[in-house]
Amino acid sequence: MQDETHHSMALFGLGRMGGQIARRLGVNCWKVFAWNRSEGPVLEYKKTGGFGSQDIKEVLAELKDEPRIFWLMLPHAIIDEFLFGPEHLCSHLKSGDIIIDGGNSFYKDSIRRAGELKKLGVIFYDCGTSGGVWGEENGFALMIGGPKEHWDKVEPIFKILSGGDNYALVGENGAGHFVKMIHNGIEYGMMEAIAEGYGVLHQSQFNLNLSDVTRVYQKGSVICSWLIDLCRNIFEQENLDKTSGKIDSTGEGEWTVNAAKELGVDVRVIEDALTVRKESADPKNQQKFSNKIVALMRKQFGGHAVHDKSKE
């Protein structure tokens, strides 16, 4: 931790990830002025001693440092409206401002937005952010795309938010969100393989204690990983009988498959995992043990809601 607040930034979106980012920066001597459309997250952030508002103008009035830095942590579907809609952020921007989109935007949209903002003299970075609900404590993995010439102005933010050195300027605009998109596609395949394996273990004649099996997998095995660690939590903490095997998704897996097809790359494992998720919307597939494990892994690492079988 540094000795005193040395810089400030504005953060838009105090959801599950945005709140963590604001707090992690705050305890490391950054003054974060936060905005959220709904009141609840603003009030929660204020309880931590942070500045929160539902009024963009109030947030901007607090920013005194140059260049002004704006971090967006918003759903990808509303980024264009928030940036370019009437009375929204772009109407308040000036040349030299820096915008960082830390959400899960589609990389081609990030390339386009960078070009539109450049016409205004505004610098844009797209940042793929991974770490889920554990990021605030352990640090996030950050994959950044944008111009090298302004990197020194934003790198201190990424260094604080990361776990130490798991951040990088991976390329020009679009590269950060592209790398994160592929990360999520890989995640689909890994989760599905692990879950299917546990499905076979569960169905076997051996009446296995899957918590014990996972404890062995966790250390020294070829498949030891954070996802395996989370499976141990599932078998010790979750009620699989009440869990529906409906697996929600946010779209990055499908983007990965589509990008692979454009590039002529075979991604059959990721594509099959995506198919399983789509098929999980059918009630007949929501009893699958493997589907329940995937849904609960998403809850464990990302805080994503799971469906309660008893309420469906």
PDB file of C-alpha atoms in Angstrom:
ATOM      1  CA  MET A   1       0.000   0.000   0.000  1.00  0.00           C
ATOM      2  CA  GLN A   2       1.169   3.515  -0.799  1.00  0.00           C
ATOM      3  CA  ASP A   3       1.308   6.288   1.798  1.00  0.00           C
ATOM      4  CA  GLU A   4      -1.196   8.752   0.387  1.00  0.00           C
ATOM      5  CA  THR A   5      -3.799   9.207  -2.308  1.00  0.00           C
ATOM      6  CA  HIS A   6      -1.929  10.211  -5.435  1.00  0.00           C
ATOM      7  CA  HIS A   7      -4.504  10.106  -8.180  1.00  0.00           C
ATOM      8  CA  SER A   8      -8.194   9.832  -8.925  1.00  0.00           C
ATOM      9  CA  MET A   9     -10.465   8.253 -11.475  1.00  0.00           C
ATOM     10  CA  ALA A  10     -14.164   7.831 -12.206  1.00  0.00           C
ATOM     11  CA  LEU A  11     -15.768   4.400 -12.324  1.00  0.00           C
ATOM     12  CA  PHE A  12     -19.115   3.759 -13.966  1.00  0.00           C
ATOM     13  CA  GLY A  13     -20.920   0.613 -12.863  1.00  0.00           C
ATOM     14  CA  LEU A  14     -20.860  -0.663  -9.279  1.00  0.00           C
ATOM     15  CA  GLY A  15     -22.043  -4.184  -9.996  1.00  0.00           C
ATOM     16  CA  ARG A  16     -20.365  -7.337  -8.719  1.00  0.00           C
ATOM     17  CA  MET A  17     -17.057  -6.635 -10.504  1.00  0.00           C
ATOM     18  CA  GLY A  18     -17.189  -2.847 -10.530  1.00  0.00           C
ATOM     19  CA  GLY A  19     -17.599  -2.623  -6.781  1.00  0.00           C
ATOM     20  CA  GLN A  20     -14.591  -4.856  -6.253  1.00  0.00           C
ATOM     21  CA  ILE A  21     -12.447  -2.743  -8.565  1.00  0.00           C
ATOM     22  CA  ALA A  22     -13.453   0.481  -6.816  1.00  0.00           C
ATOM     23  CA  ARG A  23     -12.670  -0.954  -3.386  1.00  0.00           C
ATOM     24  CA  ARG A  24      -9.339  -2.527  -4.391  1.00  0.00           C
ATOM     25  CA  LEU A  25      -8.170   0.768  -5.864  1.00  0.00           C
ATOM     26  CA  GLY A  26      -9.480   2.650  -2.840  1.00  0.00           C
ATOM     27  CA  VAL A  27      -7.462   0.680  -0.299  1.00  0.00           C
ATOM     28  CA  ASN A  28      -4.405   1.263  -2.463  1.00  0.00           C
ATOM     29  CA  CYS A  29      -4.653   5.053  -2.262  1.00  0.00           C
ATOM     30  CA  TRP A  30      -6.629   5.829  -5.388  1.00  0.00           C
ATOM     31  CA  LYS A  31      -9.632   8.099  -5.002  1.00  0.00           C
ATOM     32  CA  VAL A  32     -12.459   6.484  -6.950  1.00  0.00           C
ATOM     33  CA  PHE A  33     -15.542   8.549  -7.747  1.00  0.00           C
ATOM     34  CA  ALA A  34     -18.210   6.019  -8.673  1.00  0.00           C
ATOM     35  CA  TRP A  35     -21.481   6.195 -10.586  1.00  0.00           C
ATOM     36  CA  ASN A  36     -24.269   3.669 -10.803  1.00  0.00           C
ATOM     37  CA  ARG A  37     -27.694   3.946 -12.424  1.00  0.00           C
ATOM     38  CA  SER A  38     -29.543   2.322  -9.507  1.00  0.00           C
ATOM     39  CA  GLU A  39     -29.307   3.594  -5.954  1.00  0.00           C
ATOM     40  CA  GLY A  40     -28.565   0.392  -3.991  1.00  0.00           C
ATOM     41  CA  PRO A  41     -24.928  -0.124  -5.115  1.00  0.00           C
ATOM     42  CA  VAL A  42     -24.222   3.603  -4.633  1.00  0.00           C
ATOM     43  CA  LEU A  43     -25.390   3.421  -1.016  1.00  0.00           C
ATOM     44  CA  GLU A  44     -23.326   0.274  -0.422  1.00  0.00           C
ATOM     45  CA  TYR A  45     -20.217   1.932  -1.838  1.00  0.00           C
ATOM     46  CA  LYS A  46     -20.744   5.004   0.324  1.00  0.00           C
ATOM     47  CA  LYS A  47     -20.725   2.754   3.393  1.00  0.00           C
ATOM     48  CA  THR A  48     -17.080   1.928   2.596  1.00  0.00           C
ATOM     49  CA  GLY A  49     -16.193   5.625   2.636  1.00  0.00           C
ATOM     50  CA  GLY A  50     -16.199   6.037  -1.127  1.00  0.00           C
ATOM     51  CA  PHE A  51     -17.843   8.757  -3.201  1.00  0.00           C
ATOM     52  CA  GLY A  52     -20.885   7.471  -5.070  1.00  0.00           C
ATOM     53  CA  SER A  53     -23.582   9.155  -7.117  1.00  0.00           C
ATOM     54  CA  GLN A  54     -26.346   8.486  -9.637  1.00  0.00           C
ATOM     55  CA  ASP A  55     -25.504  11.759 -11.378  1.00  0.00           C
ATOM     56  CA  ILE A  56     -22.697  11.705 -13.956  1.00  0.00           C
ATOM     57  CA  LYS A  57     -22.120  15.445 -13.602  1.00  0.00           C
ATOM     58  CA  GLU A  58     -21.545  15.080  -9.854  1.00  0.00           C
ATOM     59  CA  VAL A  59     -18.902  12.451 -10.483  1.00  0.00           C
ATOM     60  CA  LEU A  60     -17.124  14.476 -13.146  1.00  0.00           C
ATOM     61  CA  ALA A  61     -17.079  17.545 -10.905  1.00  0.00           C
ATOM     62  CA  GLU A  62     -14.899  15.642  -8.416  1.00  0.00           C
ATOM     63  CA  LEU A  63     -12.170  14.777 -10.937  1.00  0.00           C
ATOM     64  CA  LYS A  64      -9.277  17.210 -10.599  1.00  0.00           C
ATOM     65  CA  ASP A  65      -6.300  15.235 -11.945  1.00  0.00           C
ATOM     66  CA  GLU A  66      -5.148  15.284 -15.558  1.00  0.00           C
ATOM     67  CA  PRO A  67      -5.548  13.272 -17.629  1.00  0.00           C
ATOM     68  CA  ARG A  68      -9.027  12.333 -16.472  1.00  0.00           C
ATOM     69  CA  ILE A  69      -9.461   8.568 -16.373  1.00  0.00           C
ATOM     70  CA  PHE A  70     -12.831   6.842 -16.728  1.00  0.00           C
ATOM     71  CA  TRP A  71     -13.283   3.114 -16.077  1.00  0.00           C
ATOM     72  CA  LEU A  72     -16.440   1.500 -17.510  1.00  0.00           C
ATOM     73  CA  MET A  73     -17.727  -1.645 -15.820  1.00  0.00           C
ATOM     74  CA  LEU A  74     -21.062  -1.936 -17.594  1.00  0.00           C
ATOM     75  CA  PRO A  75     -22.928  -4.659 -19.542  1.00  0.00           C
ATOM     76  CA  HIS A  76     -21.660  -4.745 -23.116  1.00  0.00           C
ATOM     77  CA  ALA A  77     -25.168  -4.176 -24.485  1.00  0.00           C
ATOM     78  CA  ILE A  78     -25.394  -0.655 -23.049  1.00  0.00           C
ATOM     79  CA  ILE A  79     -21.855   0.656 -23.684  1.00  0.00           C
ATOM     80  CA  ASP A  80     -22.752   2.499 -26.909  1.00  0.00           C
ATOM     81  CA  GLU A  81     -25.785   4.135 -25.322  1.00  0.00           C
ATOM     82  CA  PHE A  82     -23.754   5.141 -22.278  1.00  0.00           C
ATOM     83  CA  LEU A  83     -20.899   6.575 -24.326  1.00  0.00           C
ATOM     84  CA  PHE A  84     -22.644   8.100 -27.314  1.00  0.00           C
ATOM     85  CA  GLY A  85     -26.289   8.510 -26.339  1.00  0.00           C
ATOM     86  CA  PRO A  86     -27.783  11.948 -25.656  1.00  0.00           C
ATOM     87  CA  GLU A  87     -26.655  13.544 -22.388  1.00  0.00           C
ATOM     88  CA  HIS A  88     -24.251  10.688 -21.720  1.00  0.00           C
ATOM     89  CA  LEU A  89     -20.516  10.457 -21.193  1.00  0.00           C
ATOM     90  CA  CYS A  90     -19.218  11.667 -24.559  1.00  0.00           C
ATOM     91  CA  SER A  91     -20.997  15.003 -24.133  1.00  0.00           C
ATOM     92  CA  HIS A  92     -18.733  15.606 -21.110  1.00  0.00           C
ATOM     93  CA  LEU A  93     -15.428  14.393 -22.563  1.00  0.00           C
ATOM     94  CA  LYS A  94     -12.489  16.477 -23.706  1.00  0.00           C
ATOM     95  CA  SER A  95      -9.329  15.802 -25.659  1.00  0.00           C
ATOM     96  CA  GLY A  96      -6.775  13.864 -23.620  1.00  0.00           C
ATOM     97  CA  ASP A  97      -9.317  12.008 -21.500  1.00  0.00           C
ATOM     98  CA  ILE A  98      -8.774   8.246 -21.118  1.00  0.00           C
ATOM     99  CA  ILE A  99     -11.537   5.629 -21.142  1.00  0.00           C
ATOM    100  CA  ILE A 100     -10.972   2.037 -20.031  1.00  0.00           C
ATOM    101  CA  ASP A 101     -13.690  -0.515 -20.793  1.00  0.00           C
ATOM    102  CA  GLY A 102     -13.125  -3.293 -18.261  1.00  0.00           C
ATOM    103  CA  GLY A 103     -16.248  -5.299 -19.097  1.00  0.00           C
ATOM    104  CA  ASN A 104     -16.861  -8.167 -21.498  1.00  0.00           C
ATOM    105  CA  SER A 105     -17.382  -6.189 -24.690  1.00  0.00           C
ATOM    106  CA  PHE A 106     -17.080  -7.783 -28.123  1.00  0.00           C
ATOM    107  CA  TYR A 107     -13.622  -7.023 -29.489  1.00  0.00           C
ATOM    108  CA  LYS A 108     -14.876  -5.665 -32.829  1.00  0.00           C
ATOM    109  CA  ASP A 109     -17.073  -3.197 -30.953  1.00  0.00           C
ATOM    110  CA  SER A 110     -14.014  -2.109 -28.973  1.00  0.00           C
ATOM    111  CA  ILE A 111     -12.066  -1.483 -32.200  1.00  0.00           C
ATOM    112  CA  ARG A 112     -14.944   0.627 -33.509  1.00  0.00           C
ATOM    113  CA  ARG A 113     -15.339   2.577 -30.265  1.00  0.00           C
ATOM    114  CA  ALA A 114     -11.620   3.295 -30.123  1.00  0.00           C
ATOM    115  CA  GLY A 115     -11.838   4.822 -33.596  1.00  0.00           C
ATOM    116  CA  GLU A 116     -14.879   6.937 -32.747  1.00  0.00           C
ATOM    117  CA  LEU A 117     -13.319   8.204 -29.522  1.00  0.00           C
ATOM    118  CA  LYS A 118     -10.019   8.960 -31.244  1.00  0.00           C
ATOM    119  CA  LYS A 119     -11.871  11.500 -33.413  1.00  0.00           C
ATOM    120  CA  LEU A 120     -12.662  13.343 -30.165  1.00  0.00           C
ATOM    121  CA  GLY A 121      -9.066  13.139 -28.990  1.00  0.00           C
ATOM    122  CA  VAL A 122     -10.071  10.582 -26.345  1.00  0.00           C
ATOM    123  CA  ILE A 123      -7.746   7.645 -25.612  1.00  0.00           C
ATOM    124  CA  PHE A 124      -9.353   4.203 -25.277  1.00  0.00           C
ATOM    125  CA  TYR A 125      -8.192   0.952 -23.699  1.00  0.00           C
ATOM    126  CA  ASP A 126     -10.143  -2.303 -23.744  1.00  0.00           C
ATOM    127  CA  CYS A 127      -9.421  -4.457 -20.716  1.00  0.00           C
ATOM    128  CA  GLY A 128     -10.464  -8.069 -20.326  1.00  0.00           C
ATOM    129  CA  THR A 129     -10.931  -8.618 -16.603  1.00  0.00           C
ATOM    130  CA  SER A 130     -10.831 -12.067 -14.998  1.00  0.00           C
ATOM    131  CA  GLY A 131     -10.929 -13.063 -11.360  1.00  0.00           C
ATOM    132  CA  GLY A 132     -14.595 -13.199 -10.473  1.00  0.00           C
ATOM    133  CA  VAL A 133     -15.618 -12.696  -6.876  1.00  0.00           C
ATOM    134  CA  TRP A 134     -12.061 -13.513  -5.749  1.00  0.00           C
ATOM    135  CA  GLY A 135     -10.422 -10.650  -7.618  1.00  0.00           C
ATOM    136  CA  GLU A 136     -10.780  -7.999  -4.932  1.00  0.00           C
ATOM    137  CA  GLU A 137      -8.766 -10.064  -2.465  1.00  0.00           C
ATOM    138  CA  ASN A 138      -6.361 -11.914  -4.764  1.00  0.00           C
ATOM    139  CA  GLY A 139      -6.043  -9.523  -7.682  1.00  0.00           C
ATOM    140  CA  PHE A 140      -7.462  -9.686 -11.194  1.00  0.00           C
ATOM    141  CA  ALA A 141      -5.921 -11.013 -14.392  1.00  0.00           C
ATOM    142  CA  LEU A 142      -6.002  -8.128 -16.868  1.00  0.00           C
ATOM    143  CA  MET A 143      -5.639  -8.339 -20.656  1.00  0.00           C
ATOM    144  CA  ILE A 144      -5.363  -4.873 -22.182  1.00  0.00           C
ATOM    145  CA  GLY A 145      -5.542  -3.506 -25.702  1.00  0.00           C
ATOM    146  CA  GLY A 146      -4.670   0.065 -26.647  1.00  0.00           C
ATOM    147  CA  PRO A 147      -1.975   2.575 -27.592  1.00  0.00           C
ATOM    148  CA  LYS A 148       1.540   2.085 -26.260  1.00  0.00           C
ATOM    149  CA  GLU A 149       2.267   5.808 -26.156  1.00  0.00           C
ATOM    150  CA  HIS A 150      -0.130   6.424 -23.248  1.00  0.00           C
ATOM    151  CA  TRP A 151       0.562   3.189 -21.357  1.00  0.00           C
ATOM    152  CA  ASP A 152       2.548   4.896 -18.597  1.00  0.00           C
ATOM    153  CA  LYS A 153      -0.550   6.888 -17.589  1.00  0.00           C
ATOM    154  CA  VAL A 154      -2.723   3.823 -16.984  1.00  0.00           C
ATOM    155  CA  GLU A 155      -0.287   1.039 -16.063  1.00  0.00           C
ATOM    156  CA  PRO A 156      -0.300   1.955 -12.329  1.00  0.00           C
ATOM    157  CA  ILE A 157      -4.039   1.190 -12.241  1.00  0.00           C
ATOM    158  CA  PHE A 158      -3.606  -2.230 -13.810  1.00  0.00           C
ATOM    159  CA  LYS A 159      -0.665  -3.063 -11.570  1.00  0.00           C
ATOM    160  CA  ILE A 160      -2.721  -2.362  -8.434  1.00  0.00           C
ATOM    161  CA  LEU A 161      -5.738  -4.290  -9.689  1.00  0.00           C
ATOM    162  CA  SER A 162      -3.677  -7.290 -10.761  1.00  0.00           C
ATOM    163  CA  GLY A 163      -2.217  -9.991  -8.578  1.00  0.00           C
ATOM    164  CA  GLY A 164       1.249  -8.491  -9.168  1.00  0.00           C
ATOM    165  CA  ASP A 165       2.391  -9.214 -12.693  1.00  0.00           C
ATOM    166  CA  ASN A 166      -0.617 -10.933 -14.294  1.00  0.00           C
ATOM    167  CA  TYR A 167      -1.490  -7.962 -16.493  1.00  0.00           C
ATOM    168  CA  ALA A 168      -0.197  -6.948 -19.906  1.00  0.00           C
ATOM    169  CA  LEU A 169      -0.735  -4.609 -22.809  1.00  0.00           C
ATOM    170  CA  VAL A 170      -1.288  -7.461 -25.239  1.00  0.00           C
ATOM    171  CA  GLY A 171      -1.783  -5.430 -28.411  1.00  0.00           C
ATOM    172  CA  GLU A 172      -3.650  -2.614 -30.120  1.00  0.00           C
ATOM    173  CA  ASN A 173      -7.290  -1.749 -29.483  1.00  0.00           C
ATOM    174  CA  GLY A 174      -9.497  -4.825 -29.523  1.00  0.00           C
ATOM    175  CA  ALA A 175      -6.697  -7.188 -28.500  1.00  0.00           C
ATOM    176  CA  GLY A 176      -7.576  -7.051 -24.790  1.00  0.00           C
ATOM    177  CA  HIS A 177     -11.180  -8.042 -25.271  1.00  0.00           C
ATOM    178  CA  PHE A 178     -10.190 -10.596 -27.920  1.00  0.00           C
ATOM    179  CA  VAL A 179      -7.782 -12.325 -25.518  1.00  0.00           C
ATOM    180  CA  LYS A 180     -10.436 -12.289 -22.764  1.00  0.00           C
ATOM    181  CA  MET A 181     -13.023 -13.696 -25.180  1.00  0.00           C
ATOM    182  CA  ILE A 182     -10.725 -16.629 -25.959  1.00  0.00           C
ATOM    183  CA  HIS A 183     -10.019 -17.044 -22.225  1.00  0.00           C
ATOM    184  CA  ASN A 184     -13.748 -17.479 -21.665  1.00  0.00           C
ATOM    185  CA  GLY A 185     -14.031 -19.921 -24.545  1.00  0.00           C
ATOM    186  CA  ILE A 186     -11.243 -22.026 -23.031  1.00  0.00           C
ATOM    187  CA  GLU A 187     -13.071 -21.775 -19.713  1.00  0.00           C
ATOM    188  CA  TYR A 188     -16.185 -23.276 -21.331  1.00  0.00           C
ATOM    189  CA  GLY A 189     -14.234 -26.316 -22.532  1.00  0.00           C
ATOM    190  CA  MET A 190     -12.340 -26.837 -19.281  1.00  0.00           C
ATOM    191  CA  MET A 191     -15.461 -26.595 -17.144  1.00  0.00           C
ATOM    192  CA  GLU A 192     -17.385 -28.988 -19.347  1.00  0.00           C
ATOM    193  CA  ALA A 193     -14.565 -31.578 -19.348  1.00  0.00           C
ATOM    194  CA  ILE A 194     -14.259 -31.444 -15.548  1.00  0.00           C
ATOM    195  CA  ALA A 195     -18.021 -31.632 -15.077  1.00  0.00           C
ATOM    196  CA  GLU A 196     -18.403 -34.576 -17.462  1.00  0.00           C
ATOM    197  CA  GLY A 197     -15.646 -36.424 -15.624  1.00  0.00           C
ATOM    198  CA  TYR A 198     -17.439 -35.928 -12.332  1.00  0.00           C
ATOM    199  CA  GLY A 199     -20.630 -37.081 -14.034  1.00  0.00           C
ATOM    200  CA  VAL A 200     -18.982 -40.417 -14.808  1.00  0.00           C
ATOM    201  CA  LEU A 201     -17.571 -40.683 -11.272  1.00  0.00           C
ATOM    202  CA  HIS A 202     -21.012 -39.968  -9.831  1.00  0.00           C
ATOM    203  CA  GLN A 203     -22.683 -42.606 -11.997  1.00  0.00           C
ATOM    204  CA  SER A 204     -20.163 -45.377 -11.268  1.00  0.00           C
ATOM    205  CA  GLN A 205     -20.837 -48.410  -9.067  1.00  0.00           C
ATOM    206  CA  PHE A 206     -18.297 -47.308  -6.438  1.00  0.00           C
ATOM    207  CA  ASN A 207     -20.403 -44.826  -4.419  1.00  0.00           C
ATOM    208  CA  LEU A 208     -17.470 -42.423  -4.433  1.00  0.00           C
ATOM    209  CA  ASN A 209     -17.048 -39.565  -1.999  1.00  0.00           C
ATOM    210  CA  LEU A 210     -16.415 -36.855  -4.550  1.00  0.00           C
ATOM    211  CA  SER A 211     -15.005 -34.470  -1.966  1.00  0.00           C
ATOM    212  CA  ASP A 212     -12.301 -37.042  -1.146  1.00  0.00           C
ATOM    213  CA  VAL A 213     -11.631 -37.664  -4.825  1.00  0.00           C
ATOM    214  CA  THR A 214     -11.291 -33.932  -5.408  1.00  0.00           C
ATOM    215  CA  ARG A 215      -8.929 -33.546  -2.447  1.00  0.00           C
ATOM    216  CA  VAL A 216      -6.613 -36.019  -4.195  1.00  0.00           C
ATOM    217  CA  TYR A 217      -7.000 -34.275  -7.554  1.00  0.00           C
ATOM    218  CA  GLN A 218      -6.155 -30.918  -5.960  1.00  0.00           C
ATOM    219  CA  LYS A 219      -2.500 -31.499  -5.204  1.00  0.00           C
ATOM    220  CA  GLY A 220       0.161 -33.072  -7.375  1.00  0.00           C
ATOM    221  CA  SER A 221      -2.178 -34.311 -10.091  1.00  0.00           C
ATOM    222  CA  VAL A 222      -1.967 -33.276 -13.726  1.00  0.00           C
ATOM    223  CA  ILE A 223      -5.464 -31.740 -13.564  1.00  0.00           C
ATOM    224  CA  CYS A 224      -4.965 -29.738 -10.364  1.00  0.00           C
ATOM    225  CA  SER A 225      -6.368 -26.238 -10.951  1.00  0.00           C
ATOM    226  CA  TRP A 226      -8.514 -23.501  -9.476  1.00  0.00           C
ATOM    227  CA  LEU A 227     -11.580 -25.062 -11.090  1.00  0.00           C
ATOM    228  CA  ILE A 228     -10.826 -28.347  -9.322  1.00  0.00           C
ATOM    229  CA  ASP A 229     -10.431 -26.398  -6.060  1.00  0.00           C
ATOM    230  CA  LEU A 230     -13.873 -24.904  -6.618  1.00  0.00           C
ATOM    231  CA  CYS A 231     -15.322 -28.367  -7.166  1.00  0.00           C
ATOM    232  CA  ARG A 232     -14.166 -29.262  -3.656  1.00  0.00           C
ATOM    233  CA  ASN A 233     -16.228 -26.303  -2.420  1.00  0.00           C
ATOM    234  CA  ILE A 234     -19.200 -27.552  -4.414  1.00  0.00           C
ATOM    235  CA  PHE A 235     -19.141 -31.041  -2.894  1.00  0.00           C
ATOM    236  CA  GLU A 236     -18.700 -29.691   0.619  1.00  0.00           C
ATOM    237  CA  GLN A 237     -20.970 -26.641   0.526  1.00  0.00           C
ATOM    238  CA  GLU A 238     -23.642 -26.941  -2.152  1.00  0.00           C
ATOM    239  CA  ASN A 239     -26.905 -28.882  -2.344  1.00  0.00           C
ATOM    240  CA  LEU A 240     -26.817 -30.567  -5.730  1.00  0.00           C
ATOM    241  CA  ASP A 241     -30.262 -32.102  -5.257  1.00  0.00           C
ATOM    242  CA  LYS A 242     -31.834 -28.645  -5.205  1.00  0.00           C
ATOM    243  CA  THR A 243     -29.680 -27.246  -8.001  1.00  0.00           C
ATOM    244  CA  SER A 244     -31.030 -27.033 -11.524  1.00  0.00           C
ATOM    245  CA  GLY A 245     -28.667 -27.909 -14.342  1.00  0.00           C
ATOM    246  CA  LYS A 246     -29.677 -24.859 -16.349  1.00  0.00           C
ATOM    247  CA  ILE A 247     -26.436 -23.075 -17.263  1.00  0.00           C
ATOM    248  CA  ASP A 248     -26.647 -19.383 -18.034  1.00  0.00           C
ATOM    249  CA  SER A 249     -24.047 -17.689 -20.211  1.00  0.00           C
ATOM    250  CA  THR A 250     -22.993 -14.173 -21.131  1.00  0.00           C
ATOM    251  CA  GLY A 251     -22.063 -14.754 -24.759  1.00  0.00           C
ATOM    252  CA  GLU A 252     -18.260 -14.921 -24.855  1.00  0.00           C
ATOM    253  CA  GLY A 253     -18.216 -18.639 -25.648  1.00  0.00           C
ATOM    254  CA  GLU A 254     -20.350 -18.105 -28.721  1.00  0.00           C
ATOM    255  CA  TRP A 255     -18.204 -15.139 -29.773  1.00  0.00           C
ATOM    256  CA  THR A 256     -15.138 -17.404 -29.494  1.00  0.00           C
ATOM    257  CA  VAL A 257     -16.695 -20.071 -31.697  1.00  0.00           C
ATOM    258  CA  ASN A 258     -17.760 -17.514 -34.298  1.00  0.00           C
ATOM    259  CA  ALA A 259     -14.301 -15.900 -34.329  1.00  0.00           C
ATOM    260  CA  ALA A 260     -12.679 -19.309 -34.741  1.00  0.00           C
ATOM    261  CA  LYS A 261     -14.893 -20.048 -37.750  1.00  0.00           C
ATOM    262  CA  GLU A 262     -13.933 -16.713 -39.300  1.00  0.00           C
ATOM    263  CA  LEU A 263     -10.269 -17.633 -38.827  1.00  0.00           C
ATOM    264  CA  GLY A 264     -10.686 -21.228 -39.999  1.00  0.00           C
ATOM    265  CA  VAL A 265      -9.667 -22.707 -36.634  1.00  0.00           C
ATOM    266  CA  ASP A 266     -11.125 -25.981 -35.304  1.00  0.00           C
ATOM    267  CA  VAL A 267     -12.555 -25.448 -31.790  1.00  0.00           C
ATOM    268  CA  ARG A 268     -14.795 -28.495 -31.495  1.00  0.00           C
ATOM    269  CA  VAL A 269     -14.374 -28.854 -27.717  1.00  0.00           C
ATOM    270  CA  ILE A 270     -15.418 -25.260 -27.059  1.00  0.00           C
ATOM    271  CA  GLU A 271     -18.237 -25.564 -29.589  1.00  0.00           C
ATOM    272  CA  ASP A 272     -19.522 -28.748 -27.924  1.00  0.00           C
ATOM    273  CA  ALA A 273     -19.397 -27.042 -24.519  1.00  0.00           C
ATOM    274  CA  LEU A 274     -21.406 -24.145 -25.964  1.00  0.00           C
ATOM    275  CA  THR A 275     -23.964 -26.606 -27.356  1.00  0.00           C
ATOM    276  CA  VAL A 276     -24.341 -28.199 -23.924  1.00  0.00           C
ATOM    277  CA  ARG A 277     -25.071 -24.797 -22.397  1.00  0.00           C
ATOM    278  CA  LYS A 278     -27.711 -24.048 -25.006  1.00  0.00           C
ATOM    279  CA  GLU A 279     -29.295 -27.474 -24.520  1.00  0.00           C
ATOM    280  CA  SER A 280     -29.431 -26.911 -20.748  1.00  0.00           C
ATOM    281  CA  ALA A 281     -32.365 -24.549 -21.310  1.00  0.00           C
ATOM    282  CA  ASP A 282     -34.456 -27.680 -22.001  1.00  0.00           C
ATOM    283  CA  PRO A 283     -35.907 -28.974 -18.690  1.00  0.00           C
ATOM    284  CA  LYS A 284     -35.080 -32.567 -19.644  1.00  0.00           C
ATOM    285  CA  ASN A 285     -31.369 -31.683 -19.493  1.00  0.00           C
ATOM    286  CA  GLN A 286     -31.495 -29.892 -16.168  1.00  0.00           C
ATOM    287  CA  GLN A 287     -31.135 -33.102 -14.175  1.00  0.00           C
ATOM    288  CA  LYS A 288     -27.731 -33.837 -15.712  1.00  0.00           C
ATOM    289  CA  PHE A 289     -25.145 -34.040 -12.948  1.00  0.00           C
ATOM    290  CA  SER A 290     -22.480 -32.468 -15.156  1.00  0.00           C
ATOM    291  CA  ASN A 291     -24.724 -29.495 -15.947  1.00  0.00           C
ATOM    292  CA  LYS A 292     -25.229 -28.878 -12.240  1.00  0.00           C
ATOM    293  CA  ILE A 293     -21.470 -28.906 -11.681  1.00  0.00           C
ATOM    294  CA  VAL A 294     -20.890 -26.318 -14.442  1.00  0.00           C
ATOM    295  CA  ALA A 295     -23.638 -24.079 -13.064  1.00  0.00           C
ATOM    296  CA  LEU A 296     -22.149 -24.296  -9.577  1.00  0.00           C
ATOM    297  CA  MET A 297     -18.607 -23.638 -10.802  1.00  0.00           C
ATOM    298  CA  ARG A 298     -19.921 -20.403 -12.337  1.00  0.00           C
ATOM    299  CA  LYS A 299     -21.430 -19.525  -8.974  1.00  0.00           C
ATOM    300  CA  GLN A 300     -18.195 -20.327  -7.141  1.00  0.00           C
ATOM    301  CA  PHE A 301     -15.837 -18.219  -9.252  1.00  0.00           C
ATOM    302  CA  GLY A 302     -18.128 -15.489 -10.509  1.00  0.00           C
ATOM    303  CA  GLY A 303     -21.015 -15.240  -8.092  1.00  0.00           C
ATOM    304  CA  HIS A 304     -23.390 -16.115 -10.923  1.00  0.00           C
ATOM    305  CA  ALA A 305     -26.870 -17.127  -9.824  1.00  0.00           C
ATOM    306  CA  VAL A 306     -27.924 -20.757 -10.072  1.00  0.00           C
ATOM    307  CA  HIS A 307     -31.466 -21.910 -10.635  1.00  0.00           C
ATOM    308  CA  ASP A 308     -33.291 -23.649  -7.791  1.00  0.00           C
ATOM    309  CA  LYS A 309     -34.814 -26.877  -9.108  1.00  0.00           C
ATOM    310  CA  SER A 310     -37.625 -26.744  -6.558  1.00  0.00           C
ATOM    311  CA  LYS A 311     -38.837 -23.408  -7.966  1.00  0.00           C
ATOM    312  CA  GLU A 312     -38.923 -24.429 -11.605  1.00  0.00           C
TER     313      GLU A 312
END
